[in-house]
mmCIF file of C-alpha atoms in Angstrom:
data_model
loop_
_atom_site.group_PDB
_atom_site.id
_atom_site.type_symbol
_atom_site.label_atom_id
_atom_site.label_comp_id
_atom_site.label_asym_id
_atom_site.label_seq_id
_atom_site.Cartn_x
_atom_site.Cartn_y
_atom_site.Cartn_z
ATOM 1 C CA UNK C 1 -5.563 1.573 -20.125
ATOM 2 C CA UNK C 2 -4.890 3.897 -17.450
ATOM 3 C CA UNK C 3 -5.171 1.827 -14.581
ATOM 4 C CA UNK C 4 -5.524 4.025 -11.375
ATOM 5 C CA UNK C 5 -5.808 7.983 -11.945
ATOM 6 C CA UNK C 6 -5.527 10.551 -9.050
ATOM 7 C CA UNK C 7 -5.916 14.220 -9.404
ATOM 8 C CA UNK C 8 -4.563 16.694 -8.142
ATOM 9 C CA UNK C 9 -0.897 15.537 -8.521
ATOM 10 C CA UNK C 10 -0.172 18.198 -5.594
ATOM 11 C CA UNK C 11 -2.000 20.671 -3.674
ATOM 12 C CA UNK C 12 -1.353 23.346 -1.096
ATOM 13 C CA UNK C 13 -4.019 24.369 1.386
ATOM 14 C CA UNK C 14 -4.497 26.670 4.169
ATOM 15 C CA UNK C 15 -5.566 25.348 7.507
ATOM 16 C CA UNK C 16 -9.760 25.172 7.304
ATOM 17 C CA UNK C 17 -9.668 24.905 3.818
ATOM 18 C CA UNK C 18 -11.669 21.981 2.039
ATOM 19 C CA UNK C 19 -10.735 20.035 -0.878
ATOM 20 C CA UNK C 20 -11.555 16.861 -2.842
ATOM 21 C CA UNK C 21 -8.979 14.264 -4.169
ATOM 22 C CA UNK C 22 -10.462 12.592 -7.070
ATOM 23 C CA UNK C 23 -9.708 8.925 -8.105
ATOM 24 C CA UNK C 24 -10.706 6.689 -11.085
ATOM 25 C CA UNK C 25 -9.922 3.282 -12.244
ATOM 26 C CA UNK C 26 -10.675 1.621 -15.701
ATOM 27 C CA UNK C 27 -9.984 -2.063 -14.728
ATOM 28 C CA UNK C 28 -13.600 -2.845 -13.582
ATOM 29 C CA UNK C 29 -12.853 -3.236 -10.242
ATOM 30 C CA UNK C 30 -15.393 -3.552 -7.686
ATOM 31 C CA UNK C 31 -13.375 -2.506 -4.478
ATOM 32 C CA UNK C 32 -11.586 0.942 -4.014
ATOM 33 C CA UNK C 33 -9.360 2.224 -1.218
ATOM 34 C CA UNK C 34 -7.869 5.780 0.055
ATOM 35 C CA UNK C 35 -4.794 5.477 2.177
ATOM 36 C CA UNK C 36 -2.284 8.090 3.370
ATOM 37 C CA UNK C 37 1.494 7.814 3.488
ATOM 38 C CA UNK C 38 3.282 9.234 6.219
ATOM 39 C CA UNK C 39 6.963 8.910 6.828
ATOM 40 C CA UNK C 40 8.006 5.616 8.790
ATOM 41 C CA UNK C 41 4.557 4.590 9.036
ATOM 42 C CA UNK C 42 3.928 2.820 5.950
ATOM 43 C CA UNK C 43 0.260 3.066 4.599
ATOM 44 C CA UNK C 44 -2.676 3.525 6.655
ATOM 45 C CA UNK C 45 -6.411 3.016 5.495
ATOM 46 C CA UNK C 46 -8.580 6.004 5.370
ATOM 47 C CA UNK C 47 -11.772 4.764 3.864
ATOM 48 C CA UNK C 48 -12.464 1.890 1.604
ATOM 49 C CA UNK C 49 -15.497 0.831 -0.654
ATOM 50 C CA UNK C 50 -16.090 -2.813 -1.139
ATOM 51 C CA UNK C 51 -18.454 -2.182 -3.960
ATOM 52 C CA UNK C 52 -20.469 0.409 -5.600
ATOM 53 C CA UNK C 53 -22.724 1.837 -2.995
ATOM 54 C CA UNK C 54 -20.931 1.005 0.010
ATOM 55 C CA UNK C 55 -18.236 2.756 1.981
ATOM 56 C CA UNK C 56 -16.675 1.869 5.310
ATOM 57 C CA UNK C 57 -14.303 3.463 7.677
ATOM 58 C CA UNK C 58 -10.579 1.967 7.707
ATOM 59 C CA UNK C 59 -7.996 2.743 10.018
ATOM 60 C CA UNK C 60 -7.575 6.726 10.447
ATOM 61 C CA UNK C 61 -11.181 8.124 9.210
ATOM 62 C CA UNK C 62 -11.350 11.159 11.422
ATOM 63 C CA UNK C 63 -11.607 14.424 9.413
ATOM 64 C CA UNK C 64 -12.363 12.839 5.918
ATOM 65 C CA UNK C 65 -15.410 11.808 4.007
ATOM 66 C CA UNK C 66 -15.765 9.758 0.715
ATOM 67 C CA UNK C 67 -18.052 9.190 -1.950
ATOM 68 C CA UNK C 68 -18.420 6.309 -4.297
ATOM 69 C CA UNK C 69 -19.584 8.043 -7.339
ATOM 70 C CA UNK C 70 -20.010 5.171 -9.369
ATOM 71 C CA UNK C 71 -18.040 1.762 -10.188
ATOM 72 C CA UNK C 72 -15.227 3.885 -11.418
ATOM 73 C CA UNK C 73 -14.881 7.019 -9.151
ATOM 74 C CA UNK C 74 -14.038 7.231 -5.369
ATOM 75 C CA UNK C 75 -13.450 10.602 -3.934
ATOM 76 C CA UNK C 76 -12.097 11.758 -0.651
ATOM 77 C CA UNK C 77 -13.051 15.048 0.661
ATOM 78 C CA UNK C 78 -11.426 17.014 3.603
ATOM 79 C CA UNK C 79 -14.218 19.414 5.097
ATOM 80 C CA UNK C 80 -11.505 21.445 6.984
ATOM 81 C CA UNK C 81 -7.891 20.832 6.497
ATOM 82 C CA UNK C 82 -5.409 20.509 9.288
ATOM 83 C CA UNK C 83 -1.790 20.608 9.396
ATOM 84 C CA UNK C 84 -1.919 16.891 10.659
ATOM 85 C CA UNK C 85 -3.334 16.015 7.273
ATOM 86 C CA UNK C 86 -0.483 16.821 5.442
ATOM 87 C CA UNK C 87 0.563 13.551 3.873
ATOM 88 C CA UNK C 88 0.785 11.676 0.246
ATOM 89 C CA UNK C 89 -2.641 10.039 -0.482
ATOM 90 C CA UNK C 90 -3.182 6.878 -2.536
ATOM 91 C CA UNK C 91 -5.958 5.586 -4.217
ATOM 92 C CA UNK C 92 -6.031 1.733 -4.873
ATOM 93 C CA UNK C 93 -8.519 -0.501 -6.485
ATOM 94 C CA UNK C 94 -8.941 -4.335 -6.522
ATOM 95 C CA UNK C 95 -10.884 -7.029 -8.231
ATOM 96 C CA UNK C 96 -11.769 -10.683 -7.800
ATOM 97 C CA UNK C 97 -8.180 -11.673 -7.156
ATOM 98 C CA UNK C 98 -7.895 -9.013 -4.303
ATOM 99 C CA UNK C 99 -4.265 -7.519 -5.375
ATOM 100 C CA UNK C 100 -4.555 -3.636 -5.073
ATOM 101 C CA UNK C 101 -3.294 -1.466 -7.670
ATOM 102 C CA UNK C 102 -2.256 2.133 -6.745
ATOM 103 C CA UNK C 103 -2.490 5.481 -8.315
ATOM 104 C CA UNK C 104 0.408 7.853 -8.823
ATOM 105 C CA UNK C 105 -0.537 9.776 -5.423
ATOM 106 C CA UNK C 106 -1.572 13.387 -4.651
ATOM 107 C CA UNK C 107 0.933 15.023 -2.288
ATOM 108 C CA UNK C 108 -1.032 17.442 -0.012
ATOM 109 C CA UNK C 109 0.562 20.214 2.264
ATOM 110 C CA UNK C 110 -1.859 21.958 4.815
ATOM 111 C CA UNK C 111 -0.285 25.105 6.238
ATOM 112 C CA UNK A 1 -5.846 -5.802 15.799
ATOM 113 C CA UNK A 2 -3.773 -7.213 13.027
ATOM 114 C CA UNK A 3 0.004 -6.302 13.241
ATOM 115 C CA UNK A 4 2.235 -6.304 10.444
ATOM 116 C CA UNK A 5 6.044 -5.869 11.446
ATOM 117 C CA UNK A 6 8.824 -5.629 8.943
ATOM 118 C CA UNK A 7 12.416 -5.818 9.772
ATOM 119 C CA UNK A 8 14.919 -4.741 9.362
ATOM 120 C CA UNK A 9 13.334 -0.852 8.442
ATOM 121 C CA UNK A 10 16.667 0.010 6.664
ATOM 122 C CA UNK A 11 18.871 -2.098 5.097
ATOM 123 C CA UNK A 12 22.351 -1.114 3.166
ATOM 124 C CA UNK A 13 23.210 -3.604 0.471
ATOM 125 C CA UNK A 14 26.537 -4.029 -0.881
ATOM 126 C CA UNK A 15 26.330 -4.888 -4.764
ATOM 127 C CA UNK A 16 26.733 -8.815 -5.442
ATOM 128 C CA UNK A 17 25.770 -10.017 -1.783
ATOM 129 C CA UNK A 18 22.344 -11.709 -0.464
ATOM 130 C CA UNK A 19 20.004 -10.167 1.855
ATOM 131 C CA UNK A 20 16.571 -11.044 3.642
ATOM 132 C CA UNK A 21 13.616 -9.105 4.770
ATOM 133 C CA UNK A 22 11.400 -10.450 7.165
ATOM 134 C CA UNK A 23 7.761 -9.881 7.619
ATOM 135 C CA UNK A 24 5.725 -10.966 10.488
ATOM 136 C CA UNK A 25 2.031 -10.823 11.054
ATOM 137 C CA UNK A 26 -0.289 -11.420 14.156
ATOM 138 C CA UNK A 27 -3.187 -13.287 12.694
ATOM 139 C CA UNK A 28 -4.193 -15.943 10.594
ATOM 140 C CA UNK A 29 -4.067 -15.213 6.807
ATOM 141 C CA UNK A 30 -3.576 -17.054 3.555
ATOM 142 C CA UNK A 31 -2.999 -13.980 1.592
ATOM 143 C CA UNK A 32 0.115 -11.830 1.574
ATOM 144 C CA UNK A 33 1.445 -9.362 -0.648
ATOM 145 C CA UNK A 34 4.835 -7.538 -1.271
ATOM 146 C CA UNK A 35 5.220 -4.417 -2.817
ATOM 147 C CA UNK A 36 7.733 -1.897 -4.263
ATOM 148 C CA UNK A 37 7.998 1.742 -3.905
ATOM 149 C CA UNK A 38 10.513 3.868 -5.573
ATOM 150 C CA UNK A 39 11.070 7.446 -4.401
ATOM 151 C CA UNK A 40 8.354 9.972 -4.770
ATOM 152 C CA UNK A 41 6.604 7.034 -6.749
ATOM 153 C CA UNK A 42 3.670 4.720 -6.363
ATOM 154 C CA UNK A 43 3.321 1.261 -5.116
ATOM 155 C CA UNK A 44 3.887 -1.746 -7.668
ATOM 156 C CA UNK A 45 2.905 -5.107 -6.738
ATOM 157 C CA UNK A 46 5.685 -7.638 -6.689
ATOM 158 C CA UNK A 47 4.201 -11.071 -5.315
ATOM 159 C CA UNK A 48 1.060 -12.245 -3.954
ATOM 160 C CA UNK A 49 1.412 -15.421 -1.920
ATOM 161 C CA UNK A 50 -1.901 -17.400 -1.422
ATOM 162 C CA UNK A 51 -0.674 -20.668 0.704
ATOM 163 C CA UNK A 52 1.343 -21.941 3.339
ATOM 164 C CA UNK A 53 4.715 -22.977 1.668
ATOM 165 C CA UNK A 54 4.306 -20.714 -1.286
ATOM 166 C CA UNK A 55 7.355 -19.221 -2.896
ATOM 167 C CA UNK A 56 7.327 -16.897 -5.911
ATOM 168 C CA UNK A 57 10.346 -15.816 -7.757
ATOM 169 C CA UNK A 58 11.026 -12.587 -10.215
ATOM 170 C CA UNK A 59 14.638 -12.147 -11.395
ATOM 171 C CA UNK A 60 16.961 -11.547 -8.231
ATOM 172 C CA UNK A 61 13.689 -11.626 -6.014
ATOM 173 C CA UNK A 62 12.351 -14.591 -4.199
ATOM 174 C CA UNK A 63 9.413 -14.637 -1.620
ATOM 175 C CA UNK A 64 7.920 -17.188 0.213
ATOM 176 C CA UNK A 65 5.184 -17.712 3.041
ATOM 177 C CA UNK A 66 4.948 -19.716 6.177
ATOM 178 C CA UNK A 67 1.413 -19.437 7.511
ATOM 179 C CA UNK A 68 2.177 -21.385 10.360
ATOM 180 C CA UNK A 69 4.942 -19.300 11.713
ATOM 181 C CA UNK A 70 3.005 -16.163 10.131
ATOM 182 C CA UNK A 71 6.087 -15.128 8.564
ATOM 183 C CA UNK A 72 7.134 -14.235 5.008
ATOM 184 C CA UNK A 73 10.482 -13.487 3.565
ATOM 185 C CA UNK A 74 11.885 -11.607 0.676
ATOM 186 C CA UNK A 75 15.033 -12.677 -0.404
ATOM 187 C CA UNK A 76 17.411 -10.669 -2.534
ATOM 188 C CA UNK A 77 20.152 -12.347 -4.580
ATOM 189 C CA UNK A 78 23.157 -10.657 -5.637
ATOM 190 C CA UNK A 79 21.923 -7.135 -4.996
ATOM 191 C CA UNK A 80 22.357 -4.590 -7.590
ATOM 192 C CA UNK A 81 21.776 -0.917 -7.492
ATOM 193 C CA UNK A 82 18.264 -0.961 -9.450
ATOM 194 C CA UNK A 83 16.917 -2.926 -6.429
ATOM 195 C CA UNK A 84 17.157 0.304 -4.236
ATOM 196 C CA UNK A 85 13.483 0.872 -3.057
ATOM 197 C CA UNK A 86 11.243 0.624 -0.154
ATOM 198 C CA UNK A 87 9.533 -2.761 0.147
ATOM 199 C CA UNK A 88 6.166 -3.184 1.942
ATOM 200 C CA UNK A 89 4.664 -6.374 2.970
ATOM 201 C CA UNK A 90 0.969 -6.245 3.161
ATOM 202 C CA UNK A 91 -1.557 -8.901 4.766
ATOM 203 C CA UNK A 92 -5.251 -9.799 3.983
ATOM 204 C CA UNK A 93 -6.551 -11.407 7.279
ATOM 205 C CA UNK A 94 -8.831 -14.389 7.084
ATOM 206 C CA UNK A 95 -11.681 -12.282 8.744
ATOM 207 C CA UNK A 96 -11.742 -9.868 5.940
ATOM 208 C CA UNK A 97 -13.440 -10.944 2.514
ATOM 209 C CA UNK A 98 -13.127 -7.529 0.597
ATOM 210 C CA UNK A 99 -9.238 -7.486 0.114
ATOM 211 C CA UNK A 100 -8.518 -4.796 2.888
ATOM 212 C CA UNK A 101 -4.439 -4.881 3.645
ATOM 213 C CA UNK A 102 -2.808 -4.203 6.625
ATOM 214 C CA UNK A 103 0.619 -2.928 5.751
ATOM 215 C CA UNK A 104 3.987 -3.076 7.410
ATOM 216 C CA UNK A 105 6.060 0.134 7.789
ATOM 217 C CA UNK A 106 8.536 -0.736 4.896
ATOM 218 C CA UNK A 107 11.876 -1.434 4.414
ATOM 219 C CA UNK A 108 14.295 1.089 2.737
ATOM 220 C CA UNK A 109 16.529 -0.656 0.809
ATOM 221 C CA UNK A 110 19.852 1.079 -0.464
ATOM 222 C CA UNK A 111 22.443 -0.829 -2.619
ATOM 223 C CA UNK A 112 25.842 0.370 -2.886
ATOM 224 C CA UNK A 113 28.701 -0.418 -4.992
#
């Protein structure tokens, strides 16, 4: 039982490049989330998916897109990376009890 | 807009002493979470508090919730080095049924001898 997995663990991009962060969970959870974590700012919600087939914007969605591929997988895409998107990205999932379980994170550096 | 405020943001603890972290939030909620994050690691769920007056304890950590005051506290008893980490509270507002959380900025705890 791996819980929530994320790939890659670390990525360096140049400004303007694109990339997709992958997230998968094996806990049969309906809801999945993408956060970014910046120093001193806690976690901020980028997008979430309440259930398979639905996605909604969170607090900081600009510059990102998401896809809920199936119940297990929720990907985050940066179409044209900017230095302001340098951050640590966490994926999380939750079930009926609503406690969110987090993946190990992806450290992204945009030059 | 829901606001979640933690204080202090940094806490230097001496081993063996007791300390409290406070979490205030601005809207009604009956569901509050505490998470722990070690440096460079992910977030680990510590407690979920589901109703007014709820108290949960695990080892040297005890969390409580006062929904009327919109306040949760995380109390650390006889601090030890292993408790050095950043602690986050997070609130699920009553208006949200899907489990979205608003996080506080976190309290960085450093325990020294």
